[in-house]
Amino acid sequence: DQQVKQNSPSLSVQEGRISILNCDYTNSMFDYFLWYKKYPAEGPTFLISISSIKDKNEDGRFTVFLNKSAKHLSLHIVPSQPGDSAVYFCAAVNYGGATNKLIFGTGTLLAVQP
Amino acid sequence: DTEVTQTPKHLVMGMTNKKSLKCEQHMGHRAMYWYKQKAKKPPELMFVYSYEKLSINESVPSRFSPECPNSSLLNLHLHALQPEDSALYLCASSQDQGTNNSPLHFGNGTRLTVT
């Protein structure tokens, strides 16, 4: 049972344009959401996070939006740069739960074309 | 450079071998994690250590044996593995387990191949 889903396995965007990566979740108990970026042959790198009490968090070119009623979050990257090309994982956790376990989505491969 | 260091980067082992994966962090983090990632799949949690004590074992087979000798080191001992255990093994650490503003920091992983 995949509690965190990224339905787009890949996304291609032109340099300078906006990249929008989407993530859906099923467990309403999740109270914290994170985005990680992963380059080949490297481990995931933390990018940005958002608490369930907020609907937006911004850090430079990266903004995460959370729609709790729709159980949906998205990561916006603007402007996109070729160096942003990587696999992006959405992750969710219930810090009030018994295990505090981070659940990852299946990832979206972003390709930013020069 | 990642602040979580994993060795070796690559490991090929036979099904009868015994080997160990090592992980080290010097960020003063008190929670350390082992994840397993198969190709085109998300990382899956295996074990969590909090303050050097095992706090989560995600029903991992006993052929995987974790060890936390001190707050900076985390090992994963491997014995009698199967070919389907071939995967990328990721170590991670965080300031604490189970608090926000404490994201996981991952190492670059060990690519394990079981022949």
mmCIF file of C-alpha atoms in Angstrom:
data_model
loop_
_atom_site.group_PDB
_atom_site.id
_atom_site.type_symbol
_atom_site.label_atom_id
_atom_site.label_comp_id
_atom_site.label_asym_id
_atom_site.label_seq_id
_atom_site.Cartn_x
_atom_site.Cartn_y
_atom_site.Cartn_z
ATOM 1 C CA ASP A 1 0.000 0.000 0.000
ATOM 2 C CA GLN A 2 1.749 3.105 -1.271
ATOM 3 C CA GLN A 3 0.859 5.896 1.156
ATOM 4 C CA VAL A 4 2.872 8.512 -0.730
ATOM 5 C CA LYS A 5 2.540 8.636 -4.505
ATOM 6 C CA GLN A 6 4.288 10.535 -7.232
ATOM 7 C CA ASN A 7 2.297 9.726 -10.328
ATOM 8 C CA SER A 8 4.687 11.307 -12.821
ATOM 9 C CA PRO A 9 7.797 9.160 -13.193
ATOM 10 C CA SER A 10 9.469 11.857 -15.282
ATOM 11 C CA LEU A 11 9.202 15.515 -16.229
ATOM 12 C CA SER A 12 11.059 17.551 -18.847
ATOM 13 C CA VAL A 13 11.273 21.352 -18.599
ATOM 14 C CA GLN A 14 13.130 24.085 -20.466
ATOM 15 C CA GLU A 15 15.799 26.024 -18.608
ATOM 16 C CA GLY A 16 14.362 29.182 -17.065
ATOM 17 C CA ARG A 17 10.803 27.855 -16.936
ATOM 18 C CA ILE A 18 8.933 26.579 -13.896
ATOM 19 C CA SER A 19 9.137 22.935 -12.820
ATOM 20 C CA ILE A 20 6.161 21.598 -10.883
ATOM 21 C CA LEU A 21 6.503 18.229 -9.183
ATOM 22 C CA ASN A 22 3.435 16.692 -7.608
ATOM 23 C CA CYS A 23 2.863 14.327 -4.727
ATOM 24 C CA ASP A 24 -0.282 12.762 -3.259
ATOM 25 C CA TYR A 25 -0.706 10.988 0.035
ATOM 26 C CA THR A 26 -3.395 8.875 1.620
ATOM 27 C CA ASN A 27 -2.641 8.971 5.356
ATOM 28 C CA SER A 28 -4.323 11.984 6.968
ATOM 29 C CA MET A 29 -2.127 11.501 10.057
ATOM 30 C CA PHE A 30 0.994 12.718 8.250
ATOM 31 C CA ASP A 31 2.020 16.011 9.858
ATOM 32 C CA TYR A 32 5.283 16.837 8.114
ATOM 33 C CA PHE A 33 6.336 16.636 4.486
ATOM 34 C CA LEU A 34 9.768 16.832 2.898
ATOM 35 C CA TRP A 35 11.305 16.921 -0.555
ATOM 36 C CA TYR A 36 14.628 15.262 -1.325
ATOM 37 C CA LYS A 37 16.732 15.485 -4.461
ATOM 38 C CA LYS A 38 18.903 12.596 -5.629
ATOM 39 C CA TYR A 39 21.668 12.636 -8.198
ATOM 40 C CA PRO A 40 22.924 9.339 -9.651
ATOM 41 C CA ALA A 41 25.472 7.587 -7.436
ATOM 42 C CA GLU A 42 24.666 9.900 -4.513
ATOM 43 C CA GLY A 43 22.335 9.680 -1.556
ATOM 44 C CA PRO A 44 19.175 11.803 -1.319
ATOM 45 C CA THR A 45 19.758 15.421 -0.273
ATOM 46 C CA PHE A 46 17.212 17.301 1.808
ATOM 47 C CA LEU A 47 15.698 20.186 -0.142
ATOM 48 C CA ILE A 48 12.738 21.730 1.649
ATOM 49 C CA SER A 49 9.996 20.774 4.093
ATOM 50 C CA ILE A 50 6.592 21.911 5.270
ATOM 51 C CA SER A 51 4.568 21.339 8.391
ATOM 52 C CA SER A 52 0.920 20.369 8.080
ATOM 53 C CA ILE A 53 -0.084 23.584 9.832
ATOM 54 C CA LYS A 54 1.191 25.595 6.877
ATOM 55 C CA ASP A 55 0.183 25.711 3.246
ATOM 56 C CA LYS A 56 3.340 27.199 1.758
ATOM 57 C CA ASN A 57 7.046 27.283 2.447
ATOM 58 C CA GLU A 58 9.572 29.064 0.292
ATOM 59 C CA ASP A 59 13.352 28.814 0.102
ATOM 60 C CA GLY A 60 15.006 30.638 -2.753
ATOM 61 C CA ARG A 61 13.950 29.082 -6.049
ATOM 62 C CA PHE A 62 12.051 26.299 -4.280
ATOM 63 C CA THR A 63 8.499 26.555 -2.960
ATOM 64 C CA VAL A 64 6.424 23.757 -1.523
ATOM 65 C CA PHE A 65 2.632 24.021 -1.427
ATOM 66 C CA LEU A 66 0.425 21.832 0.742
ATOM 67 C CA ASN A 67 -3.296 21.261 0.177
ATOM 68 C CA LYS A 68 -4.404 19.176 3.149
ATOM 69 C CA SER A 69 -8.009 18.796 2.029
ATOM 70 C CA ALA A 70 -6.816 17.290 -1.250
ATOM 71 C CA LYS A 71 -3.922 15.418 0.422
ATOM 72 C CA HIS A 72 -1.663 16.900 -2.203
ATOM 73 C CA LEU A 73 1.615 18.740 -2.188
ATOM 74 C CA SER A 74 3.743 20.176 -4.910
ATOM 75 C CA LEU A 75 7.262 21.478 -5.342
ATOM 76 C CA HIS A 76 7.789 24.469 -7.595
ATOM 77 C CA ILE A 77 11.240 25.280 -8.918
ATOM 78 C CA VAL A 78 11.590 28.623 -10.659
ATOM 79 C CA PRO A 79 13.597 29.376 -12.654
ATOM 80 C CA SER A 80 14.661 25.818 -13.460
ATOM 81 C CA GLN A 81 18.350 25.236 -14.103
ATOM 82 C CA PRO A 82 20.142 22.304 -15.786
ATOM 83 C CA GLY A 83 21.758 21.490 -12.423
ATOM 84 C CA ASP A 84 18.302 20.789 -11.046
ATOM 85 C CA SER A 85 18.118 17.646 -13.203
ATOM 86 C CA ALA A 86 17.765 14.812 -10.703
ATOM 87 C CA VAL A 87 15.240 12.449 -9.140
ATOM 88 C CA TYR A 88 12.964 14.219 -6.666
ATOM 89 C CA PHE A 89 11.405 12.246 -3.817
ATOM 90 C CA CYS A 90 8.474 13.437 -1.787
ATOM 91 C CA ALA A 91 8.378 12.081 1.777
ATOM 92 C CA ALA A 92 5.919 12.226 4.644
ATOM 93 C CA VAL A 93 5.982 11.411 8.344
ATOM 94 C CA ASN A 94 3.648 11.312 11.305
ATOM 95 C CA TYR A 95 5.735 12.674 14.170
ATOM 96 C CA GLY A 96 2.934 12.010 16.576
ATOM 97 C CA GLY A 97 2.783 8.375 15.583
ATOM 98 C CA ALA A 98 4.335 5.299 17.099
ATOM 99 C CA THR A 99 7.201 4.885 14.679
ATOM 100 C CA ASN A 100 7.961 8.382 13.329
ATOM 101 C CA LYS A 101 8.767 6.614 10.088
ATOM 102 C CA LEU A 102 9.565 8.623 6.951
ATOM 103 C CA ILE A 103 7.607 7.299 3.960
ATOM 104 C CA PHE A 104 9.006 8.088 0.533
ATOM 105 C CA GLY A 105 7.200 8.414 -2.772
ATOM 106 C CA THR A 106 8.451 6.638 -5.867
ATOM 107 C CA GLY A 107 10.267 9.659 -7.240
ATOM 108 C CA THR A 108 10.052 11.898 -10.295
ATOM 109 C CA LEU A 109 12.978 12.254 -12.681
ATOM 110 C CA LEU A 110 13.305 15.922 -13.649
ATOM 111 C CA ALA A 111 15.245 16.804 -16.779
ATOM 112 C CA VAL A 112 15.926 20.498 -17.342
ATOM 113 C CA GLN A 113 16.869 21.120 -20.946
ATOM 114 C CA PRO A 114 19.366 23.923 -21.693
ATOM 115 C CA ASP B 1 30.656 16.324 0.066
ATOM 116 C CA THR B 2 28.126 14.504 2.164
ATOM 117 C CA GLU B 3 28.490 14.733 5.943
ATOM 118 C CA VAL B 4 27.485 11.096 6.290
ATOM 119 C CA THR B 5 30.244 8.812 5.063
ATOM 120 C CA GLN B 6 29.580 5.257 3.940
ATOM 121 C CA THR B 7 32.102 2.568 3.108
ATOM 122 C CA PRO B 8 32.592 0.731 0.891
ATOM 123 C CA LYS B 9 30.976 2.444 -2.099
ATOM 124 C CA HIS B 10 30.593 -0.852 -3.912
ATOM 125 C CA LEU B 11 30.528 -4.414 -2.583
ATOM 126 C CA VAL B 12 30.186 -7.725 -4.378
ATOM 127 C CA MET B 13 29.701 -10.748 -2.163
ATOM 128 C CA GLY B 14 28.760 -14.373 -2.472
ATOM 129 C CA MET B 15 25.840 -15.903 -0.658
ATOM 130 C CA THR B 16 28.103 -17.576 1.905
ATOM 131 C CA ASN B 17 30.202 -14.505 2.669
ATOM 132 C CA LYS B 18 30.136 -12.319 5.765
ATOM 133 C CA LYS B 19 30.678 -8.621 5.180
ATOM 134 C CA SER B 20 29.916 -5.330 6.921
ATOM 135 C CA LEU B 21 28.757 -1.940 5.735
ATOM 136 C CA LYS B 22 29.988 1.057 7.685
ATOM 137 C CA CYS B 23 28.536 4.510 8.246
ATOM 138 C CA GLU B 24 29.999 7.483 10.099
ATOM 139 C CA GLN B 25 28.753 10.982 10.927
ATOM 140 C CA HIS B 26 30.308 13.743 13.013
ATOM 141 C CA MET B 27 27.399 16.160 13.144
ATOM 142 C CA GLY B 28 26.450 15.188 16.685
ATOM 143 C CA HIS B 29 23.271 13.568 15.447
ATOM 144 C CA ARG B 30 21.670 11.139 17.878
ATOM 145 C CA ALA B 31 19.534 9.152 15.443
ATOM 146 C CA MET B 32 20.940 6.944 12.693
ATOM 147 C CA TYR B 33 19.144 4.930 10.049
ATOM 148 C CA TRP B 34 19.627 2.168 7.500
ATOM 149 C CA TYR B 35 17.549 2.315 4.317
ATOM 150 C CA LYS B 36 17.462 -0.069 1.367
ATOM 151 C CA GLN B 37 16.716 1.163 -2.134
ATOM 152 C CA LYS B 38 16.041 -1.059 -5.140
ATOM 153 C CA ALA B 39 16.172 0.312 -8.671
ATOM 154 C CA LYS B 40 13.316 2.675 -9.547
ATOM 155 C CA LYS B 41 11.850 2.280 -6.038
ATOM 156 C CA PRO B 42 11.783 4.650 -3.058
ATOM 157 C CA PRO B 43 14.139 4.133 -0.103
ATOM 158 C CA GLU B 44 12.655 1.714 2.428
ATOM 159 C CA LEU B 45 13.439 1.938 6.124
ATOM 160 C CA MET B 46 15.245 -1.033 7.688
ATOM 161 C CA PHE B 47 16.491 0.072 11.126
ATOM 162 C CA VAL B 48 16.586 3.141 13.348
ATOM 163 C CA TYR B 49 18.953 3.754 16.236
ATOM 164 C CA SER B 50 18.179 6.515 18.688
ATOM 165 C CA TYR B 51 20.798 7.406 21.296
ATOM 166 C CA GLU B 52 22.693 4.234 20.343
ATOM 167 C CA LYS B 53 19.722 1.978 21.035
ATOM 168 C CA LEU B 54 17.743 0.136 18.372
ATOM 169 C CA SER B 55 14.336 1.767 18.281
ATOM 170 C CA ILE B 56 12.867 0.461 15.020
ATOM 171 C CA ASN B 57 13.388 -2.833 13.180
ATOM 172 C CA GLU B 58 11.101 -2.992 10.158
ATOM 173 C CA SER B 59 10.848 -6.792 10.274
ATOM 174 C CA VAL B 60 14.174 -7.133 8.517
ATOM 175 C CA PRO B 61 15.477 -10.725 8.054
ATOM 176 C CA SER B 62 18.125 -11.777 10.561
ATOM 177 C CA ARG B 63 20.741 -12.094 7.823
ATOM 178 C CA PHE B 64 20.986 -8.291 8.279
ATOM 179 C CA SER B 65 22.352 -7.363 11.690
ATOM 180 C CA PRO B 66 22.775 -3.700 12.674
ATOM 181 C CA GLU B 67 25.210 -2.424 15.258
ATOM 182 C CA CYS B 68 25.764 1.026 16.728
ATOM 183 C CA PRO B 69 29.154 1.014 18.516
ATOM 184 C CA ASN B 70 28.892 4.702 19.442
ATOM 185 C CA SER B 71 26.923 7.802 18.570
ATOM 186 C CA SER B 72 28.972 8.454 15.421
ATOM 187 C CA LEU B 73 29.119 4.975 13.933
ATOM 188 C CA LEU B 74 26.571 2.604 12.486
ATOM 189 C CA ASN B 75 27.347 -0.790 10.986
ATOM 190 C CA LEU B 76 25.277 -3.290 9.064
ATOM 191 C CA HIS B 77 26.582 -6.848 9.246
ATOM 192 C CA LEU B 78 25.643 -9.092 6.347
ATOM 193 C CA HIS B 79 25.622 -12.889 6.341
ATOM 194 C CA ALA B 80 24.125 -15.498 4.021
ATOM 195 C CA LEU B 81 22.480 -12.919 1.785
ATOM 196 C CA GLN B 82 20.363 -13.750 -1.236
ATOM 197 C CA PRO B 83 20.686 -12.302 -4.761
ATOM 198 C CA GLU B 84 17.445 -10.383 -4.207
ATOM 199 C CA ASP B 85 19.201 -8.465 -1.411
ATOM 200 C CA SER B 86 21.244 -6.681 -4.065
ATOM 201 C CA ALA B 87 20.409 -2.996 -3.707
ATOM 202 C CA LEU B 88 21.711 0.415 -2.690
ATOM 203 C CA TYR B 89 22.040 0.571 1.094
ATOM 204 C CA LEU B 90 21.729 4.093 2.436
ATOM 205 C CA CYS B 91 22.732 5.324 5.858
ATOM 206 C CA ALA B 92 21.192 8.491 7.255
ATOM 207 C CA SER B 93 21.336 10.525 10.430
ATOM 208 C CA SER B 94 19.235 13.217 12.047
ATOM 209 C CA GLN B 95 19.517 15.449 15.104
ATOM 210 C CA ASP B 96 16.867 13.417 16.846
ATOM 211 C CA GLN B 97 14.355 10.804 15.868
ATOM 212 C CA GLY B 98 10.848 12.017 15.485
ATOM 213 C CA THR B 99 11.037 15.788 15.610
ATOM 214 C CA ASN B 100 10.452 18.273 12.859
ATOM 215 C CA ASN B 101 13.282 20.596 11.809
ATOM 216 C CA SER B 102 15.402 17.453 11.979
ATOM 217 C CA PRO B 103 15.565 16.201 8.407
ATOM 218 C CA LEU B 104 17.542 13.117 7.513
ATOM 219 C CA HIS B 105 21.010 13.575 6.080
ATOM 220 C CA PHE B 106 21.917 10.682 3.790
ATOM 221 C CA GLY B 107 25.230 9.188 2.819
ATOM 222 C CA ASN B 108 25.973 8.259 -0.779
ATOM 223 C CA GLY B 109 25.202 4.623 -0.145
ATOM 224 C CA THR B 110 26.852 1.267 -0.690
ATOM 225 C CA ARG B 111 25.928 -0.498 -3.919
ATOM 226 C CA LEU B 112 25.683 -4.149 -2.915
ATOM 227 C CA THR B 113 25.632 -7.019 -5.386
ATOM 228 C CA VAL B 114 25.045 -10.555 -4.110
ATOM 229 C CA THR B 115 26.158 -13.275 -6.505
#
